[in-house]
mmCIF file of C-alpha atoms in Angstrom:
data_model
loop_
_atom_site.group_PDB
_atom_site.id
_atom_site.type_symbol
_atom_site.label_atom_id
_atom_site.label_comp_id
_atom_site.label_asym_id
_atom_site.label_seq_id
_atom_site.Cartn_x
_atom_site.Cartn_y
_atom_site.Cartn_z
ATOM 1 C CA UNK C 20 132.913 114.047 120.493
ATOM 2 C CA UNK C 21 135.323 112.836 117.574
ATOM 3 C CA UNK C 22 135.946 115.535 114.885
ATOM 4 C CA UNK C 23 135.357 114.507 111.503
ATOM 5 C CA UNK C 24 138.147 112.684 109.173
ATOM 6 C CA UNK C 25 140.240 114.644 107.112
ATOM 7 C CA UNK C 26 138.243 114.699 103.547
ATOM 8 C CA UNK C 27 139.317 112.716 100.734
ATOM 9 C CA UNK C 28 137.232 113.328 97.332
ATOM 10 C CA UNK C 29 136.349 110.313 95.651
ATOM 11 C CA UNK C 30 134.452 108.949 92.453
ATOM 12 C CA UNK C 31 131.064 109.190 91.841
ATOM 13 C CA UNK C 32 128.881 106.184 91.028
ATOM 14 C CA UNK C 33 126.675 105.386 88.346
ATOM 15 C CA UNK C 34 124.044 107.705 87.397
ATOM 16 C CA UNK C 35 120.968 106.888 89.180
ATOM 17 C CA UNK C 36 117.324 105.906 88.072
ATOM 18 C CA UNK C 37 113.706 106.135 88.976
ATOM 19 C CA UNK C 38 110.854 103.470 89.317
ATOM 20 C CA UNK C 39 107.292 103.863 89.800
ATOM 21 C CA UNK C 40 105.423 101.540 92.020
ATOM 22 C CA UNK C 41 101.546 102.591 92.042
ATOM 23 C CA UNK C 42 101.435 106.430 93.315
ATOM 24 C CA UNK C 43 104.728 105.878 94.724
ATOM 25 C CA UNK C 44 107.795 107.316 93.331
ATOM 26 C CA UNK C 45 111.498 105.626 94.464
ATOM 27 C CA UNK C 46 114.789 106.762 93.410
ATOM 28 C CA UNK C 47 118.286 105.382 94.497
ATOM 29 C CA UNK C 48 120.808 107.289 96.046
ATOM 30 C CA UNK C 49 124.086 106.131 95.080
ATOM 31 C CA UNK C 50 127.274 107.110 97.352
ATOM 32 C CA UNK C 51 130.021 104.706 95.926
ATOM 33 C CA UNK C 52 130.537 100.770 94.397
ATOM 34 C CA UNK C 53 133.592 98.992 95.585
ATOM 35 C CA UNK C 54 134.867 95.668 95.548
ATOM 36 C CA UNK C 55 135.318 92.764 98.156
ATOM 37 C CA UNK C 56 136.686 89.257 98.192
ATOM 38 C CA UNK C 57 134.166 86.796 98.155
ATOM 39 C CA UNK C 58 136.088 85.223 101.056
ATOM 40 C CA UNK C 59 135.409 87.887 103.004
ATOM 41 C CA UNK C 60 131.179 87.818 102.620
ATOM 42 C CA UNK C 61 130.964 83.403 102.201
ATOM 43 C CA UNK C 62 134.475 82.645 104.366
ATOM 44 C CA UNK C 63 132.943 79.053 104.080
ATOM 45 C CA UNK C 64 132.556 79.365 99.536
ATOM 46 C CA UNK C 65 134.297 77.075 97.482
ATOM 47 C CA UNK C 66 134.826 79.512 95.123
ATOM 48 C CA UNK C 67 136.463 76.929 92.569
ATOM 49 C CA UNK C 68 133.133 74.501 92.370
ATOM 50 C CA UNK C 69 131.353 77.981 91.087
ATOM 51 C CA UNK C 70 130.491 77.660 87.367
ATOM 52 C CA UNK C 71 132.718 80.943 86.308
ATOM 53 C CA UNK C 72 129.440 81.491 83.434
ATOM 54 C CA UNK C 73 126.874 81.480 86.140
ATOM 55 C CA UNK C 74 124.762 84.465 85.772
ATOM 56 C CA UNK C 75 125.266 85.610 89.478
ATOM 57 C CA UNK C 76 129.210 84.991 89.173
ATOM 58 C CA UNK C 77 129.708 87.595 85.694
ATOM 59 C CA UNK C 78 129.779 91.271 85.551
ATOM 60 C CA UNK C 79 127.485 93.550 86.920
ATOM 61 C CA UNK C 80 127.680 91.426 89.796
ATOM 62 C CA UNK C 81 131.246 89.997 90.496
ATOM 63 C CA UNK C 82 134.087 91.494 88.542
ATOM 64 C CA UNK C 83 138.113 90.582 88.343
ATOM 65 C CA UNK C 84 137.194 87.641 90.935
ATOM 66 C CA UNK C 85 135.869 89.895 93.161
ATOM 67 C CA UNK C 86 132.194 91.114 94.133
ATOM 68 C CA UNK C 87 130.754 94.419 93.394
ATOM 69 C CA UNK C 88 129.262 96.222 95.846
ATOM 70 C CA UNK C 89 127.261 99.694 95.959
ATOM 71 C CA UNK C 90 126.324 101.811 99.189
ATOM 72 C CA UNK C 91 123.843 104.176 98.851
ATOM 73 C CA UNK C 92 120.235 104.309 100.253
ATOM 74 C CA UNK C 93 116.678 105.019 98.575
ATOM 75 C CA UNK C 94 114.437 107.892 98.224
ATOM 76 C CA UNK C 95 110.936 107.029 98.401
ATOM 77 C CA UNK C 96 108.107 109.478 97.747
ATOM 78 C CA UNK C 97 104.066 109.051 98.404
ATOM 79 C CA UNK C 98 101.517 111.528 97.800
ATOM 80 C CA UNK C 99 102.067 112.892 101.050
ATOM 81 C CA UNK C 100 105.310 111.972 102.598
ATOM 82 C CA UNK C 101 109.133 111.994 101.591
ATOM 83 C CA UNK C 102 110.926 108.568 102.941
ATOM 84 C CA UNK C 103 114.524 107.672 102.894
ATOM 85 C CA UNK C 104 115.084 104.074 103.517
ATOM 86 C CA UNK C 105 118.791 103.858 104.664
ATOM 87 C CA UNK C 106 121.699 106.494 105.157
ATOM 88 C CA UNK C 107 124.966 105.260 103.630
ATOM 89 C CA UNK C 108 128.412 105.146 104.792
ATOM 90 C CA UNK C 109 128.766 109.172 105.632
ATOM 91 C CA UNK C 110 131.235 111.339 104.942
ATOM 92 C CA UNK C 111 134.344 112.393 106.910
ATOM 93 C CA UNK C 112 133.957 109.907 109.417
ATOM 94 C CA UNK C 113 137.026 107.448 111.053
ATOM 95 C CA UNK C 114 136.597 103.798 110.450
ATOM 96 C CA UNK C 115 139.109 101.233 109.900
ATOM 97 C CA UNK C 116 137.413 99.920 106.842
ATOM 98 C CA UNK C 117 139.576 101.829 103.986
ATOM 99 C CA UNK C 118 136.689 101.759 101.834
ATOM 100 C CA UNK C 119 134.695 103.070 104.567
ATOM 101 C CA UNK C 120 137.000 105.801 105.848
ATOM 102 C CA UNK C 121 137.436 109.571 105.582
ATOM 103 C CA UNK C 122 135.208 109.884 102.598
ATOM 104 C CA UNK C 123 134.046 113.111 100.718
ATOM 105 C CA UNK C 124 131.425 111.801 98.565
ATOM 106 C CA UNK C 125 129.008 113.896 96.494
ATOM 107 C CA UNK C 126 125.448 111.684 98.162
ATOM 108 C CA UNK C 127 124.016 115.260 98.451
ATOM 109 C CA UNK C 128 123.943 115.766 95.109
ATOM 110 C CA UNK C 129 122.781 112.806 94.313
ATOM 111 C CA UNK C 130 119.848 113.258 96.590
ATOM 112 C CA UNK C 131 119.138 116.758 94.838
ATOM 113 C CA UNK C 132 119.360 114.834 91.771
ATOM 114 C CA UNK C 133 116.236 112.638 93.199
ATOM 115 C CA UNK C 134 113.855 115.766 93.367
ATOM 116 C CA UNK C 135 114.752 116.029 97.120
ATOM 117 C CA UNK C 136 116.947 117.896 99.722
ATOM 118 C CA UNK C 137 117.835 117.292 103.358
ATOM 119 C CA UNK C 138 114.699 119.246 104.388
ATOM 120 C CA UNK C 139 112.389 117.779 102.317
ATOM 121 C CA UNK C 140 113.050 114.276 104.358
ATOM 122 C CA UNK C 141 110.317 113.762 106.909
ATOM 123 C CA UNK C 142 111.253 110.300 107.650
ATOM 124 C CA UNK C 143 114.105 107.948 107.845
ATOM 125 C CA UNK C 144 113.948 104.361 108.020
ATOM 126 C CA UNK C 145 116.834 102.393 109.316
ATOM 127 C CA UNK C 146 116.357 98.751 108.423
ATOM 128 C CA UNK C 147 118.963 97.679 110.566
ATOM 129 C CA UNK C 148 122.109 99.906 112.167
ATOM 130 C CA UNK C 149 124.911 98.843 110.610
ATOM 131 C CA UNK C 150 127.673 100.867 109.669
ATOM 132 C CA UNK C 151 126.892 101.450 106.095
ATOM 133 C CA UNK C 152 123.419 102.160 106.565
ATOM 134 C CA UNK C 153 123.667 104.711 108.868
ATOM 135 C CA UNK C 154 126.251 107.581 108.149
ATOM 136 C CA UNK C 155 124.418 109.939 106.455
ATOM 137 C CA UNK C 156 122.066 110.310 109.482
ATOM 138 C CA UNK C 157 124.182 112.789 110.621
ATOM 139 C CA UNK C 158 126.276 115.628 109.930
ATOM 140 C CA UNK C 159 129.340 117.692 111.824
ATOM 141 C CA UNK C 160 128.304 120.894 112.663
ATOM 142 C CA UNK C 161 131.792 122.450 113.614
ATOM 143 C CA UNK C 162 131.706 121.205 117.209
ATOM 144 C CA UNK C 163 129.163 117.856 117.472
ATOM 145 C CA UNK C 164 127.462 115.274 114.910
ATOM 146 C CA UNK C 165 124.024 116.403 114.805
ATOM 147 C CA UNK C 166 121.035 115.198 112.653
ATOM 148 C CA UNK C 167 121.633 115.746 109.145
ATOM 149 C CA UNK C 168 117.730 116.123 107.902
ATOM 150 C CA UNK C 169 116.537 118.820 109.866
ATOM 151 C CA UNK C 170 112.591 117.923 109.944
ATOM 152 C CA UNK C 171 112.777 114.058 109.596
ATOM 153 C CA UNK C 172 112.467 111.033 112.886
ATOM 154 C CA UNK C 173 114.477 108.351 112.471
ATOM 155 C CA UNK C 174 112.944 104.736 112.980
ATOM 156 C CA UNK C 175 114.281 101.663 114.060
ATOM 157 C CA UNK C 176 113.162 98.830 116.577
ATOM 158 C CA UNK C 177 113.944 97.993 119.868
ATOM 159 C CA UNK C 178 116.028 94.924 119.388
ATOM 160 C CA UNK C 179 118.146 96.569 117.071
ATOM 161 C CA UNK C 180 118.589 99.559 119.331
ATOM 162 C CA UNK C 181 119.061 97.742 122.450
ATOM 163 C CA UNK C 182 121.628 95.223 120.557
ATOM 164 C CA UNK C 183 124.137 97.494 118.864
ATOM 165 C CA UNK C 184 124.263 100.194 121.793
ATOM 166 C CA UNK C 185 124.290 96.876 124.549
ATOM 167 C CA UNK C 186 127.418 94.737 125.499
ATOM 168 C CA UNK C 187 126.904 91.871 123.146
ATOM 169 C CA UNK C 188 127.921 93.893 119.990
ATOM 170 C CA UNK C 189 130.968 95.697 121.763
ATOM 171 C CA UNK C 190 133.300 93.413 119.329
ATOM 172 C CA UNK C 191 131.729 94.330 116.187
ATOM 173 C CA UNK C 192 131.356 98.556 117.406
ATOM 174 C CA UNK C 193 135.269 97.647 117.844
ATOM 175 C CA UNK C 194 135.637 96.254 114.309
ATOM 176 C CA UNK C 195 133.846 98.531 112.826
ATOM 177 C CA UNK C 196 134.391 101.758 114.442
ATOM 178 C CA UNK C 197 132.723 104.364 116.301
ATOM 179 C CA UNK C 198 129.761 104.327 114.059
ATOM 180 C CA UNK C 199 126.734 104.437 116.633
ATOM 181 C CA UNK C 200 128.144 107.050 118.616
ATOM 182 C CA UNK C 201 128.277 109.664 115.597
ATOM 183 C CA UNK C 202 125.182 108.253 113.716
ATOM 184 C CA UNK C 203 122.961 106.926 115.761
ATOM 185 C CA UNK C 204 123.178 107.903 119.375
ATOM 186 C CA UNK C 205 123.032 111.644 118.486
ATOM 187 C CA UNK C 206 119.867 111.228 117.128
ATOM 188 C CA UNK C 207 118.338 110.150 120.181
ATOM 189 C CA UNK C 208 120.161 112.394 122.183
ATOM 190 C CA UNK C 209 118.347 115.381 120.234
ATOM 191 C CA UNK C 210 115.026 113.669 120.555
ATOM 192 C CA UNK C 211 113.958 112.440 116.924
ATOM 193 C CA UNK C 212 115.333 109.159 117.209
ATOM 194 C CA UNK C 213 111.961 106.958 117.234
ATOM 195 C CA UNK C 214 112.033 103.075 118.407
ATOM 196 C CA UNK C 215 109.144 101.715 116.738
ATOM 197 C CA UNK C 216 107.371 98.044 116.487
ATOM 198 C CA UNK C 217 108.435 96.117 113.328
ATOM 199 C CA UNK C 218 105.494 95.726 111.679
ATOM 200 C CA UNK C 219 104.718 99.541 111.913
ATOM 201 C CA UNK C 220 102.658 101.064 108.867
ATOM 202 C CA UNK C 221 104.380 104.505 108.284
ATOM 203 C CA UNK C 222 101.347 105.557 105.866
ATOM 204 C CA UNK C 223 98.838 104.218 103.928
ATOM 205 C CA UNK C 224 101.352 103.160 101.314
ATOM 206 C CA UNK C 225 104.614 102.336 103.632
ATOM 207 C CA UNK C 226 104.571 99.763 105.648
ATOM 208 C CA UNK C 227 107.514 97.961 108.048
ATOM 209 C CA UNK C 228 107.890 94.006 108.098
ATOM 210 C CA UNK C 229 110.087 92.136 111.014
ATOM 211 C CA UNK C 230 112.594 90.416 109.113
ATOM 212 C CA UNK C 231 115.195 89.337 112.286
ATOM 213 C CA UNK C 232 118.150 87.462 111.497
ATOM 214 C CA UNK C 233 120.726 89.438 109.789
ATOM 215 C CA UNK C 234 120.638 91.504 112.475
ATOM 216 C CA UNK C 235 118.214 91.108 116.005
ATOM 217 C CA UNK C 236 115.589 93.890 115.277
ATOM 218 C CA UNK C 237 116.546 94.075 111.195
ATOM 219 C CA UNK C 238 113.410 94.690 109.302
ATOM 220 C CA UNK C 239 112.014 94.991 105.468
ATOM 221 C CA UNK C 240 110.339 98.238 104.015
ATOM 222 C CA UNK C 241 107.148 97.390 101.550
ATOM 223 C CA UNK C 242 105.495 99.731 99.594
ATOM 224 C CA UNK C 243 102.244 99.178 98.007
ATOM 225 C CA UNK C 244 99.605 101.335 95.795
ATOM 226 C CA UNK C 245 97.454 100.771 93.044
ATOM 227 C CA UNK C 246 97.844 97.108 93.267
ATOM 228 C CA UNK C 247 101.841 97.218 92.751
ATOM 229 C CA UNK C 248 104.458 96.368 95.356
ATOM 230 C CA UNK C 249 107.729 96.530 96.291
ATOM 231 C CA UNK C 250 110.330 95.298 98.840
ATOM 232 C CA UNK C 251 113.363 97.228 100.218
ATOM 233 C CA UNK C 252 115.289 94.253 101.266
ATOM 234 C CA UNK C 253 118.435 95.669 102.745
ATOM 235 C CA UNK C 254 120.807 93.094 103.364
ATOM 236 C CA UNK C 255 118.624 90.050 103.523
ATOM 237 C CA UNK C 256 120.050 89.796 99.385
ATOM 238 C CA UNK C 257 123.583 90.730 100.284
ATOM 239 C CA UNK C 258 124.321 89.768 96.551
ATOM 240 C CA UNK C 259 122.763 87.949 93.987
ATOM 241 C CA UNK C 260 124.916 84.753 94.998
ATOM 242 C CA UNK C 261 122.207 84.410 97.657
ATOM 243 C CA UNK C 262 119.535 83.948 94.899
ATOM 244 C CA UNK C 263 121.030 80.985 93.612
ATOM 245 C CA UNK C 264 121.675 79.779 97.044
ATOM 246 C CA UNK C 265 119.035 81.440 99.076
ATOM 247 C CA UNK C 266 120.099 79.434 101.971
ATOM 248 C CA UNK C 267 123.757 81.036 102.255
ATOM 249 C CA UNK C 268 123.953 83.743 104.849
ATOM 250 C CA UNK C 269 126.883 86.110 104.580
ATOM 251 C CA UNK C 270 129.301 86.633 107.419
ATOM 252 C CA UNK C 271 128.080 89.831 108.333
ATOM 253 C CA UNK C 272 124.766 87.947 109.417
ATOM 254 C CA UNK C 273 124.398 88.293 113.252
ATOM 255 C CA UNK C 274 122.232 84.827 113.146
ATOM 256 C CA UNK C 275 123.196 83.399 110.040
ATOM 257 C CA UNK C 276 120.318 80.637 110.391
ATOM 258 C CA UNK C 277 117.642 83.289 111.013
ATOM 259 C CA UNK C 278 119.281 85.106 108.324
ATOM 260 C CA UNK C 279 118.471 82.281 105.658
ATOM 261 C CA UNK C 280 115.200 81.770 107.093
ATOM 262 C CA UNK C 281 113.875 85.296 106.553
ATOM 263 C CA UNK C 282 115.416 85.373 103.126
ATOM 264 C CA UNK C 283 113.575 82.204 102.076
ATOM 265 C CA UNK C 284 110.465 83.198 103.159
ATOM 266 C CA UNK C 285 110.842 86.884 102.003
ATOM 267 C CA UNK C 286 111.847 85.042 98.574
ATOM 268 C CA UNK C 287 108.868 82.011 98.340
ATOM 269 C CA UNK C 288 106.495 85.224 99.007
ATOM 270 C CA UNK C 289 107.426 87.551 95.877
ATOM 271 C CA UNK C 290 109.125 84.849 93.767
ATOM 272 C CA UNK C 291 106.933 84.841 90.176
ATOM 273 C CA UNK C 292 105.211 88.154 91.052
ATOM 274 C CA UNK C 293 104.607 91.393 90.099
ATOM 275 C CA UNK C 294 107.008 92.979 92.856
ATOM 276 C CA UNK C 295 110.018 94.409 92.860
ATOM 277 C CA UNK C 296 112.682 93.921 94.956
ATOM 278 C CA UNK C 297 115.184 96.471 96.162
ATOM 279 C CA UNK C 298 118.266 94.875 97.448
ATOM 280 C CA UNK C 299 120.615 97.287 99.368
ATOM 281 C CA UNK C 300 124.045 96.540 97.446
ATOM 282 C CA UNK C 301 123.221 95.325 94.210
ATOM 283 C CA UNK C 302 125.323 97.092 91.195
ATOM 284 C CA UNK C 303 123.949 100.436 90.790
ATOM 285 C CA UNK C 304 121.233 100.261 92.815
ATOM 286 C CA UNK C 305 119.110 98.042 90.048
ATOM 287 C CA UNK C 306 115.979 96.656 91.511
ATOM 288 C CA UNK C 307 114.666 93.320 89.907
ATOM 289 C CA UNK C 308 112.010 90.692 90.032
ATOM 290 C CA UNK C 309 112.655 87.280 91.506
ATOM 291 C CA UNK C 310 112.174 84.589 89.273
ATOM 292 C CA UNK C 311 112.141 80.372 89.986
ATOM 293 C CA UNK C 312 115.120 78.721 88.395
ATOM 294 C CA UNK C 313 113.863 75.459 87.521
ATOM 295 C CA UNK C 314 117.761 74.426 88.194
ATOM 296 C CA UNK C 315 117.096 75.579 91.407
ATOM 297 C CA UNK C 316 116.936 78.407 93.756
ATOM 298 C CA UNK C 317 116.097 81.508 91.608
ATOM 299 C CA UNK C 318 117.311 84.415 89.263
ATOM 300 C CA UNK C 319 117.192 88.445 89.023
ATOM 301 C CA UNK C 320 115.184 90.004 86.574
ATOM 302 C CA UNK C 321 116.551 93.344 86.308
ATOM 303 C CA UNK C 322 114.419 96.484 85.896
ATOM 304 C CA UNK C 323 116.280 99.985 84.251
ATOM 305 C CA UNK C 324 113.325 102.307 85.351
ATOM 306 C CA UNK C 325 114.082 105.644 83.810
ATOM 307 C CA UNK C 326 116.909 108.335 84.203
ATOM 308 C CA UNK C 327 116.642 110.679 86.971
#
């Protein structure tokens, strides 16, 4: 069992804000915003033939020539249940990412600025198991990584499961660290770890939809009540690039052509509606309606919601 990395306090993010969809109450849960070379998302862009006033190329979104990126997860709250939808990068755990590594981040805080603590979770929904959606899943207990929200399950599918803990992902656990074996598989190895279908409905307002492509069992989180809805996206909308050009997968993508796919379709279905979307890395957590741009593909219509 690998100890956790030596702490390193960092900055927080941007305060956080609610939205109300229905009955339903959802709050982000920022950990930290950093920055990334476009290179390293499109290798493939031609970053010169991108019109430097485009709205998706301009601050909140890319800044200094580089993208801006936040990692947090969401807390969503029904009448009867407490949801979070994603865990995070973690704290105090090794991975060769720098931005990644050895972090001492104040996401509890955060939470407890939400209205919730660790106990109050009763579920967590993974919508796929990569690194920085999983860390907070689990917490070092002096001697192993054990489930950080006591009286919560954690969901995800089979083909995710079976993909990142199988031999065809061995490159990427290498790349990105031991990140399954102190956030995921200690889950199911104290029982609470939960492989469900993808088109599970949690409760009468949460439902899961399969969305493979980014990742083999990666799936969508909608919420609907009183006639309002909302999508958790994860990384389907990596950035807001991929609005414009809704058929550009990022290199993260596992099958980049399944990737677009279930980003198009995802995008015909809410585009000019009344639902909001909830991308997993947009700046500061800001959900948004999708609109049609009549020059093609579509734009982000940004909603504030109100301070926690």
């Amino acid at each position: 069992m690998t100890a956790p990395a030596r702490a390193r306090t960092r900055d927080g993010a941007t305060p956080e804000r609610r939205v109300r969809v229905g009955a339903v109450t959802i709050a982000p849960v920022v950990q930290f915003h950093y920055r990334v070379d476009p290179l390293r998302f499109f290798p493939d862009l031609d970053v010169g033939a991108i019109d430097e006033d485009a709205w998706y190329w301009r601050p909140p979104y890319r800044e200094d020539g580089m993208l801006v990126i936040d990692i947090g997860a969401f807390v969503v709250r029904t009448p009867q249940r407490t949801l979070l939808v994603d865990a995070g990068v973690g704290n105090g755990k090794h991975r060769p990412n720098p931005s990644f590594d050895d972090r001492d981040d104040h996401w509890f805080a955060a939470l407890h600025r939400a209205g919730v603590t660790a106990d109050d979770i009763d579920t967590v929904v993974f919508t796929h198991l990569h690194v920085d959606h999983v860390g907070f899943a689990t917490r070092f207990d002096g001697s192993a990584w054990v489930p950080a929200f006591p009286n919560a399950r954690y969901l995800t599918t089979a083909a995710e499961l079976d993909h990142w803990t199988g031999g065809s992902a061995a490159g990427d656990r290498a790349r990105l660290g031991d990140y399954i074996g102190d956030s995921v598989l200690p889950l199911r190895d104290a029982g609470v770890l939960d492989v469900v279908e993808p088109d599970l409905r949690i409760c009468e307002e949460v439902r899961l939809v399969p969305a493979a492509g980014h990742t083999p069992g990666n799936i969508c989180v909608e919420v609907s009540s009183a006639g309002r809805r909302a999508v958790f996206a994860g990384d389907m909308v990596h950035h807001a690039l991929q609005l414009a050009f809704p058929e550009r997968s990022t290199d993260f993508c596992v099958d980049r052509c399944g990737a677009s796919d279930a980003r198009q379709e995802l995008l015909r279905d809410i585009a000019d509606r009344d639902v909001l979307l909830f991308p997993a890395h947009f700046p500061n957590a800001t959900p948004g309606r999708i609109r049609t741009d009549p020059a093609g593909g579509y734009r982000y219509d940004p909603v504030e919601g109100e301070p926690l």
